[in-house]
CSV table of C-alpha atoms in Angstrom, one decimal:
chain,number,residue,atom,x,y,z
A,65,UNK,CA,69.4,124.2,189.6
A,66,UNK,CA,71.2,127.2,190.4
A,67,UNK,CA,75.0,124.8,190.7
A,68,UNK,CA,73.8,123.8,187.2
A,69,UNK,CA,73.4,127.6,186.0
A,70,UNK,CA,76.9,128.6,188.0
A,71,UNK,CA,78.8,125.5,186.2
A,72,UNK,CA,77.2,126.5,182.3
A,73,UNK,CA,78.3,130.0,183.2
A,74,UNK,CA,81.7,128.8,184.2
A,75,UNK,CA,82.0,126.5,181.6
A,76,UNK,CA,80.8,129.5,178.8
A,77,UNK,CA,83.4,132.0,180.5
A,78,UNK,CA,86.3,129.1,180.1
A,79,UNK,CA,85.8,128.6,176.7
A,80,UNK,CA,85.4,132.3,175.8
A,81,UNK,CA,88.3,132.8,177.5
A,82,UNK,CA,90.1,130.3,175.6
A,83,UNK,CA,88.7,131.0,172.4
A,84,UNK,CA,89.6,135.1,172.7
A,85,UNK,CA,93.2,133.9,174.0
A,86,UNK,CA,94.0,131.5,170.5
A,87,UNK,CA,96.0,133.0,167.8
A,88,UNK,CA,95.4,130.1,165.9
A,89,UNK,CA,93.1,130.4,162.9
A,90,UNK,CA,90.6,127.3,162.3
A,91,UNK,CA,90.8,126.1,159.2
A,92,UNK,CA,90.2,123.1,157.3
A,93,UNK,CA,93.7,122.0,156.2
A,94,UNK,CA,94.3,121.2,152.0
A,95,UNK,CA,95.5,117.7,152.1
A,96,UNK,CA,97.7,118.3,149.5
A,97,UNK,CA,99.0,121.0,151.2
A,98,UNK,CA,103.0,121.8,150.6
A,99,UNK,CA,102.8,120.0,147.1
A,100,UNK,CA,103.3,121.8,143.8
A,101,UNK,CA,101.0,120.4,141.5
A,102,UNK,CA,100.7,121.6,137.9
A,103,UNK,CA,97.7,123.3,137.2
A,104,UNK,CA,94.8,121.2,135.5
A,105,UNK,CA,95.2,118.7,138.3
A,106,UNK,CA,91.7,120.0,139.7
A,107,UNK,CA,93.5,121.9,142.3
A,108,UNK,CA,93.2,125.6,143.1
A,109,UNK,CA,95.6,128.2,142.4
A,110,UNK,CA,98.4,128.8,145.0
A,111,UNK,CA,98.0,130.0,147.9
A,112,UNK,CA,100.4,132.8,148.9
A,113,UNK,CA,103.1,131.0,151.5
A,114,UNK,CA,102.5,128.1,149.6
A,115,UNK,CA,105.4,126.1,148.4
A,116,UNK,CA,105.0,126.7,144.5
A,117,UNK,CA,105.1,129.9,145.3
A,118,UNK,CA,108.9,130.0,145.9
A,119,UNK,CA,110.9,128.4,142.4
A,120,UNK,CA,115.0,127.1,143.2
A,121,UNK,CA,116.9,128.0,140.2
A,122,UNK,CA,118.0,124.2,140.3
A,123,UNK,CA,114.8,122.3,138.9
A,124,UNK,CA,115.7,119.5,140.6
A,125,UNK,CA,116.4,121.0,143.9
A,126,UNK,CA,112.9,122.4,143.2
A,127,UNK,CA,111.5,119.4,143.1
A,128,UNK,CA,112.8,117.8,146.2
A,129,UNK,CA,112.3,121.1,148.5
A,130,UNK,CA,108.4,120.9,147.4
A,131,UNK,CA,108.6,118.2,149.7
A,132,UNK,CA,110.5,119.4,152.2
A,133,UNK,CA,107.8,121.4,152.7
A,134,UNK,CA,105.5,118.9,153.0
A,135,UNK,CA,107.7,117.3,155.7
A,136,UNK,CA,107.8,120.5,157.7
A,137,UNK,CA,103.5,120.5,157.5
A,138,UNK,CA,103.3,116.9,158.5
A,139,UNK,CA,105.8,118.0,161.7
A,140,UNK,CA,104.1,121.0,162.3
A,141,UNK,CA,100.7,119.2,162.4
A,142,UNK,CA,102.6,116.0,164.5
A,143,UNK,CA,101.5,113.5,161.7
A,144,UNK,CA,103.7,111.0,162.0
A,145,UNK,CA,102.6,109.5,159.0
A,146,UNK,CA,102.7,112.1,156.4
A,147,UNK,CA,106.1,112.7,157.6
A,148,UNK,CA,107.3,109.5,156.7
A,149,UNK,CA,105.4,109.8,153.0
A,150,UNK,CA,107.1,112.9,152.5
A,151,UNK,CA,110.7,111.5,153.8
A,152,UNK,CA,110.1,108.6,151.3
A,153,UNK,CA,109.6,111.6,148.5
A,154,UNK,CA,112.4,113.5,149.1
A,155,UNK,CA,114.8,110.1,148.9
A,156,UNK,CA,113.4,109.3,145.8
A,157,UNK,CA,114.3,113.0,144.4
A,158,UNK,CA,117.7,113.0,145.9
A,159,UNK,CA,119.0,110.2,144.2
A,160,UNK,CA,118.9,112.7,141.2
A,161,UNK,CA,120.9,115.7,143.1
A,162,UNK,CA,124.7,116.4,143.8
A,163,UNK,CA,125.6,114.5,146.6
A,164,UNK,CA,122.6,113.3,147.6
A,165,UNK,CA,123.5,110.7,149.5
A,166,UNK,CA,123.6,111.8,152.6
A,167,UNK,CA,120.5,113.4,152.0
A,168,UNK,CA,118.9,110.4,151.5
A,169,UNK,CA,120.5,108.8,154.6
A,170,UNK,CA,119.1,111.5,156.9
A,171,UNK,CA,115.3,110.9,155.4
A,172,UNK,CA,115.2,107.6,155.5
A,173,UNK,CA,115.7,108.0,159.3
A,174,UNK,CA,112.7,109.9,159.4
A,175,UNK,CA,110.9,107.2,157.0
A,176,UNK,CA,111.5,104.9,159.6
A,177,UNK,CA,111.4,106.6,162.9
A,178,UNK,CA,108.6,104.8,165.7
A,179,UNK,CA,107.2,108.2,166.2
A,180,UNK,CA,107.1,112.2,165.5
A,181,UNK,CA,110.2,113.1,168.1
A,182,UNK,CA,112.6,111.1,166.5
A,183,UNK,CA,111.7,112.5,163.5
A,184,UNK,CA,111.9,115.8,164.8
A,185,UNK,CA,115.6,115.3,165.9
A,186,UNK,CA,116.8,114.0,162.4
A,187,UNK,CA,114.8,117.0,160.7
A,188,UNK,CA,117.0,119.3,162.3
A,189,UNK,CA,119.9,118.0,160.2
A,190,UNK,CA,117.7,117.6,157.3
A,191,UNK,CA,116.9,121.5,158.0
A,192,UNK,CA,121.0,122.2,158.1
A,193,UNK,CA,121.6,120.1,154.7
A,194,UNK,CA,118.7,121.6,152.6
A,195,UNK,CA,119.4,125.5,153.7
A,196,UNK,CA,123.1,124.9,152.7
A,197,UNK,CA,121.4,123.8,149.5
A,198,UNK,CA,119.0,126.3,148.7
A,199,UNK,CA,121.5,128.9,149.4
A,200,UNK,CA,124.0,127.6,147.0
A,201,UNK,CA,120.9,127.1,144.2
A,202,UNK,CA,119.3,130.9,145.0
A,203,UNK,CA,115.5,131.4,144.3
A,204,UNK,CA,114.1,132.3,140.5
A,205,UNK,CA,110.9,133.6,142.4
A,206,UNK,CA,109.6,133.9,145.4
A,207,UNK,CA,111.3,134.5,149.6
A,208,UNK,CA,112.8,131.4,151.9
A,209,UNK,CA,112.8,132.0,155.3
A,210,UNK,CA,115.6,130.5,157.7
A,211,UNK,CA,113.5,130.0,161.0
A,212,UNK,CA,115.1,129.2,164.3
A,213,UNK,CA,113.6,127.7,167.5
A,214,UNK,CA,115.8,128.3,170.2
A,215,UNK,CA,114.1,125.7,172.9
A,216,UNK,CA,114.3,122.7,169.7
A,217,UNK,CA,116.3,119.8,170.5
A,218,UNK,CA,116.5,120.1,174.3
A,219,UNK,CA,117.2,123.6,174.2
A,220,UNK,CA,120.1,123.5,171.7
A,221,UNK,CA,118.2,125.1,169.2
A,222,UNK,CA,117.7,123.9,165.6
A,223,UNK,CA,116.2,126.1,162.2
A,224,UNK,CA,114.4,124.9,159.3
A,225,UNK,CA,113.1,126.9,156.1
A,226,UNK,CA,109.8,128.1,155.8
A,227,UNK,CA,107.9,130.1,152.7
A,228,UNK,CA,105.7,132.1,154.8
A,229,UNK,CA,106.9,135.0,157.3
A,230,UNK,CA,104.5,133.2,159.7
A,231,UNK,CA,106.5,130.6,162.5
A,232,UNK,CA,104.8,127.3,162.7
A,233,UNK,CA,107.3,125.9,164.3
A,234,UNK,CA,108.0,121.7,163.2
A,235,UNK,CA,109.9,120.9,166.5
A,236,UNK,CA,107.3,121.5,168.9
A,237,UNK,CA,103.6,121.7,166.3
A,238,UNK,CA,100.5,122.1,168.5
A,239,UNK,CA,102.4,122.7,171.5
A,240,UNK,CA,104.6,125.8,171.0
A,241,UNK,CA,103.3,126.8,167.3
A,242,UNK,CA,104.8,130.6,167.3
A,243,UNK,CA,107.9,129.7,169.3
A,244,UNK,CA,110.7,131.4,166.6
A,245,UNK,CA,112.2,133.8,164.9
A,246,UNK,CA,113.4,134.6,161.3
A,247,UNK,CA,116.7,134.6,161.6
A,248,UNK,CA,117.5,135.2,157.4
A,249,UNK,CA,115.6,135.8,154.2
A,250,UNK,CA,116.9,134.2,150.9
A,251,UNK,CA,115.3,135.9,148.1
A,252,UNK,CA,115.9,136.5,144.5
C-alpha cells in the first residue's frame, strides 16, 4: 500500500510539474482556422492574429496569403494533411497572380510530399517567395510579421510570415513551438 501511495504522489508531482512548466495554452483549435471567410458564413467574428485580420493591397495576393496561413497552421500543428489541402489552395490562386508559376511549382511539392518534413523544407522557399510578395503589395490593414528560426533546415535557418507577434514556429510545431524571433514588421 504505501509503494502505491509513494508512486500516485510521484506520479501527481510529475504532472504538476509539467503542467506549471507548459507555456502552451489548451485550446480547442477552430478548424477553419487561418481562413477568411465572409461574414454570414455561420462563423464568428475574427479573432485578433487571425488572418482576415491583415488585408494585402493586392486582392488577389489577399486571397492566396489567407492560405498561406493556413499552410503555416497545418505545419505548426504537423498535419500533414491540411498542409497539402492548403498547398492545393494556394496553386489554384496563383494561377491568377504575376508570375505565379513558380509559386505554384513550390506548392505542389508540398501537395505531394510523403510526409510533414519534406514539406517543411519546400515551405521555407514558399516562405522566401510570398515575403518578397507581400512586401512588394504592402498591407491596407493590419501587421505581417517576418519570423526566423535559426535551428530550421538543419540549422541553416529559414523565416516564414506570421499575423500574430506570438512564434509558433512551422519548422519544428510541437517540438520547438517558441523557437524564433521577429526579425521585421510590415505594416501599413
Amino acid at each position: 500500500m504505501k509503494t502505491v501511495i509513494n508512486f500516485v504522489i510521484t506520479l501527481a508531482a510529475v504532472t504538476l510539474f509539467a503542467a506549471c512548466g507548459n507555456p502552451q495554452k489548451t485550446e480547442t483549435a477552430d478548424a477553419h482556422e487561418g481562413h477568411n471567410h465572409a461574414a454570414g458564413e455561420g462563423h464568428g467574428a475574427a479573432t485578433e492574429g487571425s488572418a482576415s485580420t491583415v488585408s494585402l493591397k493586392d486582392d488577389k495576393l489577399n486571397a492566396v496569403y489567407q492560405h498561406y496561413v493556413h499552410l503555416t497552421n497545418a505545419l505548426v500543428k504537423g498535419d500533414v494533411a491540411e498542409a497539402k489541402v492548403a498547398a492545393n489552395a494556394i496553386e489554384l490562386g496563383s494561377k491568377e497572380l504575376t508570375n505565379g508559376a513558380a509559386l505554384a511549382t513550390l506548392v505542389a511539392k508540398i501537395g505531394s510530399a510523403a510526409d510533414i518534413d519534406a514539406q517543411r523544407v519546400v515551405f521555407a522557399e514558399l516562405s522566401t517567395d510570398f515575403i518578397e510578395r507581400v512586401k512588394a503589395s504592402g498591407l491596407n490593414s493590419g501587421e505581417v510579421y517576418v519570423e526566423y528560426c535559426p535551428m530550421a533546415l538543419n540549422d541553416k535557418g529559414a523565416s516564414w510570415l506570421s499575423n500574430q507577434k506570438e512564434i509558433k514556429n512551422p519548422y519544428f510545431g510541437e517540438s520547438m513551438l517558441t523557437c524564433g524571433d521577429i526579425k521585421e514588421t510590415i505594416s501599413k
